[in-house]
Coordinates of C-alpha atoms in Angstrom, one line a residue:
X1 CA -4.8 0.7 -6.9
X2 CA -7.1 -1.4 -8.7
X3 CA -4.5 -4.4 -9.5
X4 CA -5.3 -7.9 -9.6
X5 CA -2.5 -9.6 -7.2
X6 CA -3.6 -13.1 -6.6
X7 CA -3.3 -16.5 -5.2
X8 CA -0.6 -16.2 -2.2
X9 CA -0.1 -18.6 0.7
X10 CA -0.5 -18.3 3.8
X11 CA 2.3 -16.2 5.3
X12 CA 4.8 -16.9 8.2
X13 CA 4.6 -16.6 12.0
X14 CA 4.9 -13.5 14.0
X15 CA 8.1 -12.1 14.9
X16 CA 9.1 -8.5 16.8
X17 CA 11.8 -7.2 15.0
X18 CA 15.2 -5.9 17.1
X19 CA 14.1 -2.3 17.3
X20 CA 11.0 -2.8 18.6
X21 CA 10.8 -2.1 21.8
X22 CA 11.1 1.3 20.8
X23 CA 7.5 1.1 19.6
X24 CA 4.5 3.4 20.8
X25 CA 2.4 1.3 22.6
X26 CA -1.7 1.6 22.8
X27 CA -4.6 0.2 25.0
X28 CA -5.9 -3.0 24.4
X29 CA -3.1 -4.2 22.2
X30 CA 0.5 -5.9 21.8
X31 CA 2.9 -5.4 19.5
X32 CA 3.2 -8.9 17.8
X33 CA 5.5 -8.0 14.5
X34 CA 7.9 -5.1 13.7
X35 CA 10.1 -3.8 10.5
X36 CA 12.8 -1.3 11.3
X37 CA 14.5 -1.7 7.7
X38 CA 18.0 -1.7 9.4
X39 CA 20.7 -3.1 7.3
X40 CA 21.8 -3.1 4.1
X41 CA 21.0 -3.8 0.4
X42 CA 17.4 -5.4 0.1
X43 CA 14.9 -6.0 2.2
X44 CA 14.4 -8.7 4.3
X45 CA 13.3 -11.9 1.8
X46 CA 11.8 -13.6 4.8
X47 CA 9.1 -11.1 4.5
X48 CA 9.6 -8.9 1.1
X49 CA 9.0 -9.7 -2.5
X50 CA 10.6 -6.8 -4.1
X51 CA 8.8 -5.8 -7.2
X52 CA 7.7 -7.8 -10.4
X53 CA 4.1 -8.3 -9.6
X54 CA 3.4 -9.3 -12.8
X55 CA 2.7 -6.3 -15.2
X56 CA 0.4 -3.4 -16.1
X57 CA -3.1 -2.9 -14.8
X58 CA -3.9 0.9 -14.8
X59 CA -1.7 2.1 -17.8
X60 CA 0.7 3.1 -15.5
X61 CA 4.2 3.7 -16.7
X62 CA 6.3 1.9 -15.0
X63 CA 8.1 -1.2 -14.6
X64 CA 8.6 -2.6 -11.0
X65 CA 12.2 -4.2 -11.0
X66 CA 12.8 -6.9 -9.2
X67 CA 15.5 -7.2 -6.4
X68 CA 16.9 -3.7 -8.5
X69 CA 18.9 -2.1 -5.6
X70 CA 18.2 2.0 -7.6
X71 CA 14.7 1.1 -6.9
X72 CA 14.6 -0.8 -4.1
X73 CA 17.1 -0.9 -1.0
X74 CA 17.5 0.4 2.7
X75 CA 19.8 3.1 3.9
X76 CA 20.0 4.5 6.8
X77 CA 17.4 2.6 8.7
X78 CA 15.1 3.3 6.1
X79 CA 13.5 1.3 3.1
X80 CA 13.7 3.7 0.2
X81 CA 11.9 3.4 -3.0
X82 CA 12.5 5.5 -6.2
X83 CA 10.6 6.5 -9.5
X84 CA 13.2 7.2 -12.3
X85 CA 12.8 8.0 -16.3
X86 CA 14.2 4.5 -17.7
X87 CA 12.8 3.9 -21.0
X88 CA 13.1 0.5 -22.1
X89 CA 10.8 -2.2 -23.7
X90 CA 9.5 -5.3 -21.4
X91 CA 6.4 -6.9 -21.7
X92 CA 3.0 -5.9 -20.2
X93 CA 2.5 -8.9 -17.5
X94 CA -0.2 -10.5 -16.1
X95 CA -0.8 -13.4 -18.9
X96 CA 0.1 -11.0 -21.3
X97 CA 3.1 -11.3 -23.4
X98 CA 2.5 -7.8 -25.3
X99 CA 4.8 -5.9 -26.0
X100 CA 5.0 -2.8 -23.5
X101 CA 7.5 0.2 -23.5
X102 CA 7.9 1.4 -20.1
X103 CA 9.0 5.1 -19.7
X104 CA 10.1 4.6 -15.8
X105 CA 11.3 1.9 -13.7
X106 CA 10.0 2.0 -9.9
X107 CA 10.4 0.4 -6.3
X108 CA 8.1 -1.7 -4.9
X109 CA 7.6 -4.1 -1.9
X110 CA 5.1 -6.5 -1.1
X111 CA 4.6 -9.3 1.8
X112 CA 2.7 -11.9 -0.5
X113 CA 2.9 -15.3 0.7
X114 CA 4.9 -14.4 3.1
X115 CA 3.9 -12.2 6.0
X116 CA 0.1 -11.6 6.2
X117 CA -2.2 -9.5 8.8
X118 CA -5.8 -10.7 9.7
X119 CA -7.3 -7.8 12.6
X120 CA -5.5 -5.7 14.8
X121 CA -3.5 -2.5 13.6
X122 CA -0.7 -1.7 11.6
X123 CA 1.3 1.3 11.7
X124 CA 4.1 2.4 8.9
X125 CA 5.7 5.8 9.0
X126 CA 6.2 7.3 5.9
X127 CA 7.2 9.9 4.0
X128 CA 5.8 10.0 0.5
X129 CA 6.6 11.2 -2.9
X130 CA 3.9 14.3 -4.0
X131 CA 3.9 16.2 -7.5
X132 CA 1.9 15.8 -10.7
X133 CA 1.8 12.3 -12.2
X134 CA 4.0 10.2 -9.0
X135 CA 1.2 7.8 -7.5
X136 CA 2.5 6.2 -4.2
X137 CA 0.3 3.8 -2.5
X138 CA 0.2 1.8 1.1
X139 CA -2.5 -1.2 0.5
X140 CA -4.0 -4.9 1.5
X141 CA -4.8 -7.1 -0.9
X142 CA -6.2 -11.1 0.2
X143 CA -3.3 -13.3 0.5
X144 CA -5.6 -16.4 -0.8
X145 CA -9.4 -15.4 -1.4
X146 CA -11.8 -17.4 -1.2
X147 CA -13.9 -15.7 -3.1
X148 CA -12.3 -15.0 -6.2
X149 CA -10.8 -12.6 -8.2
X150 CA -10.6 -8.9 -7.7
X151 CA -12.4 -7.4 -6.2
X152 CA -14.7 -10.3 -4.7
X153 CA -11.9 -10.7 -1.9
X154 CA -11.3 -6.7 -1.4
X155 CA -8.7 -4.0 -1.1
X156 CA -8.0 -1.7 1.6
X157 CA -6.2 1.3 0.3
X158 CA -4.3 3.1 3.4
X159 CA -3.1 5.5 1.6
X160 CA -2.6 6.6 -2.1
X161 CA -1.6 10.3 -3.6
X162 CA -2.3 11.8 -6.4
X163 CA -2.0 15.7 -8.1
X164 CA -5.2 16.7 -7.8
X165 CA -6.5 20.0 -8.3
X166 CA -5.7 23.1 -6.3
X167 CA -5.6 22.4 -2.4
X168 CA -5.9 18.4 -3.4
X169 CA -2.1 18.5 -4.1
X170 CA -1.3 18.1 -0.6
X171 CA -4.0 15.5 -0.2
X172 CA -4.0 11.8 0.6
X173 CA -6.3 9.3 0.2
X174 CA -8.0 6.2 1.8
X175 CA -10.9 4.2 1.0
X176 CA -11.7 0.4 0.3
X177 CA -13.0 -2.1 -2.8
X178 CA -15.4 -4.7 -2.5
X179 CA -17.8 -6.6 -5.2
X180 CA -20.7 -4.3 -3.9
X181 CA -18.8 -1.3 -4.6
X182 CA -17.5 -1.8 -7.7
X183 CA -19.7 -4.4 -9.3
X184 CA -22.9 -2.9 -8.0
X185 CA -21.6 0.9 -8.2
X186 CA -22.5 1.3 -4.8
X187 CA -19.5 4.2 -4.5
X188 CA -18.6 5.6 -1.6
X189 CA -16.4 8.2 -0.5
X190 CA -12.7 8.4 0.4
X191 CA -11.6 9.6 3.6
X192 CA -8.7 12.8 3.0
X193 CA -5.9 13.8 4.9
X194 CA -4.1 16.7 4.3
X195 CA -0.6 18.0 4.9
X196 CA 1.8 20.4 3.3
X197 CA 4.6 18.5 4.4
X198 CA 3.7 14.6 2.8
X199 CA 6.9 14.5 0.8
X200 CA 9.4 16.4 3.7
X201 CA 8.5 15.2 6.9
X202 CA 7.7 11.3 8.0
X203 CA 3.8 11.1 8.7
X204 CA 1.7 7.7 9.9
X205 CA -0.6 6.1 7.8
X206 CA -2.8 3.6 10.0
X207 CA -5.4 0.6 9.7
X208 CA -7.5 -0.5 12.7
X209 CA -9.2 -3.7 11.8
X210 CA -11.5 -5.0 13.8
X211 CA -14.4 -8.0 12.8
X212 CA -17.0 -5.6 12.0
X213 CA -15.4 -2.0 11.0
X214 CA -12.2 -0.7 9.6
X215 CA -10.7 2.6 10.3
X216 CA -8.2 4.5 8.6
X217 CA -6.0 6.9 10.5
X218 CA -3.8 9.5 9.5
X219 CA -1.3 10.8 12.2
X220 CA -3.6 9.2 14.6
X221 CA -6.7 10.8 13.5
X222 CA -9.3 8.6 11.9
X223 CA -10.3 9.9 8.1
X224 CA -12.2 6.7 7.2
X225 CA -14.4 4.1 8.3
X226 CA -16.3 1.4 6.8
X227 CA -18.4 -0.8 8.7
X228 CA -19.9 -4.7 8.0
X229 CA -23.0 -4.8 6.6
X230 CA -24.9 -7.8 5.9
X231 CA -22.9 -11.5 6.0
X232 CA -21.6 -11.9 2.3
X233 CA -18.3 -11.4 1.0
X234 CA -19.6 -8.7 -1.4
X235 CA -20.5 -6.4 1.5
X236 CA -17.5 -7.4 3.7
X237 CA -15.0 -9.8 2.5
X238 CA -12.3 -8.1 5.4
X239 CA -12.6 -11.8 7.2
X240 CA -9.1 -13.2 5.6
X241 CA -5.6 -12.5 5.9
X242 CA -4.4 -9.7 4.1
X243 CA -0.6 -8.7 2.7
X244 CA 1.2 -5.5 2.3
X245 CA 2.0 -3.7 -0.5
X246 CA 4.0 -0.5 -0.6
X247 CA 4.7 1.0 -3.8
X248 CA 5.4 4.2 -6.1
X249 CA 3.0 3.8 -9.4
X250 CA 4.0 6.7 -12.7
X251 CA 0.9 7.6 -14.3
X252 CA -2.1 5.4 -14.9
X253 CA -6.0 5.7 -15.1
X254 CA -5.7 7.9 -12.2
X255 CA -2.3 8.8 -11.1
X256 CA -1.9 10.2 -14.7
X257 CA -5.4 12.5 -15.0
X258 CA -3.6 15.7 -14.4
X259 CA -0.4 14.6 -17.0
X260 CA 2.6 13.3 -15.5
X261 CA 5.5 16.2 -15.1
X262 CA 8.9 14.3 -15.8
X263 CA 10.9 17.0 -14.5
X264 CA 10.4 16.4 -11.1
X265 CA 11.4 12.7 -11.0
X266 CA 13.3 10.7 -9.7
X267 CA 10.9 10.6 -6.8
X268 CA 11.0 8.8 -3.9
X269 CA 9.5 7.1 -0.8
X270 CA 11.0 6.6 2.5
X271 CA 9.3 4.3 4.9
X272 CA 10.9 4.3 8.3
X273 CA 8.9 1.3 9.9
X274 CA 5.8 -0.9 9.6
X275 CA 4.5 -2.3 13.0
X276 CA 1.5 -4.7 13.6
X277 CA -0.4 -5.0 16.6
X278 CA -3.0 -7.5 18.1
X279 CA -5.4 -6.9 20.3
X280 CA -4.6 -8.7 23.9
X281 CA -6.8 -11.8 25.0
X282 CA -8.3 -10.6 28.2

């Protein structure tokens, strides 16, 4: 996603939710934190900011609302976030005080300052919105870099849809940012995953962070990897603790290349549970 969320503290201890004994387990790791989403309303504040992360980055067209129960709520077990055509006029954010007339509102969540992951895996099952112009994203971003701004610290993007062409519609994304890669240009490619059922069916989006390589799993198979090279941040800043952030974008330097269709929104993502794992201490 490209956006420049900053400056977080550190987040707070682990807990393992009420549900989660119902959790897959794997190999050479613990469960050490679970969210179900049961309940009503909002989601839990002890470990959710809900929207309003400061503005517009990507000349996307929405507006996060914050603590908005139509874009932002759980039902059913499930934390739902919705996409809907709401024109109104705000401003554009981020130490702007433009003007900016937003064509949608949208749901967002995001564990900043609050609940942060540092190695070890994380699981959330999701089903995601798909169709041209909707731009839903799973992501990291450093709670408090040391290193500075975006994207000195990094980003890890788990997973991110957009229209694409042809067979890409059913397509997902993954990859990471880092100072090399985007201040040097050394680009490299995204891992895919592909499924004609994104937006019907609940699929798992993964990271498996270890010290010196990530991988990036979709329905337990492993699409991307990135590896440590070299000791500096701008090769691998993927040493400090790292938030959430689960969002549906409109539009945008990316989500918008192939036009936005208005017709098909409200859209919406479902997210049935986000688990974290440590490895166990032999």
């Amino acid at each position: 996603m490209k956006t420049l969320i900053m400056g977080c503290l550190v987040a707070s201890s682990l807990q393992v939710g009420a549900f989660a004994q119902e959790a897959v387990s794997y190999p050479g790791y613990r469960l050490a934190w679970a969210e179900e989403f049961e309940g009503a309303g909002l989601p839990d504040s002890n470990y959710w900011n809900t929207g309003d992360t400061g503005g517009v980055i990507n000349n996307e067209w929405q507006d996060y609302r914050k603590e908005n129960l139509n874009c932002t709520r759980l039902e059913d077990g499930k934390l739902i976030l919705t996409a809907y055509k709401d024109p109104h006029k705000g401003v554009r954010g981020w130490g702007s005080k433009e003007d900016y007339h937003f064509k949608f509102s949208s749901g967002e969540v995001h564990s900043c300052g609050k609940k942060t992951f540092k190695y070890g895996r994380i699981d959330v099952s999701a089903k995601i919105p798909t169709g041209r112009g909707v731009w839903p994203a799973i992501w990291l971003m450093p709670d408090k870099s040391p290193y500075g701004g975006w994207p000195n610290g990094g980003e890890i993007d788990v997973m991110e849809y957009v229209w694409g062409d042809g067979e890409k519609h059913n397509t997902v994304y993954s990859t990471v940012h880092t100072f090399d890669i985007d201040k040097n240009g050394n680009k490299i490619a995204s891992g895919l995953g592909h499924s004609v059922t994104l937006d019907s069916e609940f699929h798992l989006y993964s990271l498996v962070w270890e010290e010196e390589r990530l991988d990036i799993l979709f329905d337990n198979q492993v699409i991307f990897t990135f590896r440590k090279q070299g000791g500096s941040y701008k090769t691998w800043p993927f040493d400090q603790p790292f938030y959430l952030i689960m969002n549906i974008a409109v539009g945008g330097s990316w989500g918008g290349t192939w036009g936005v269709d208005e017709s098909i929104f409200p859209k919406t993502m479902e997210v049935d549970y986000v688990r974290y794992y440590e490895k166990e201490i032999k």
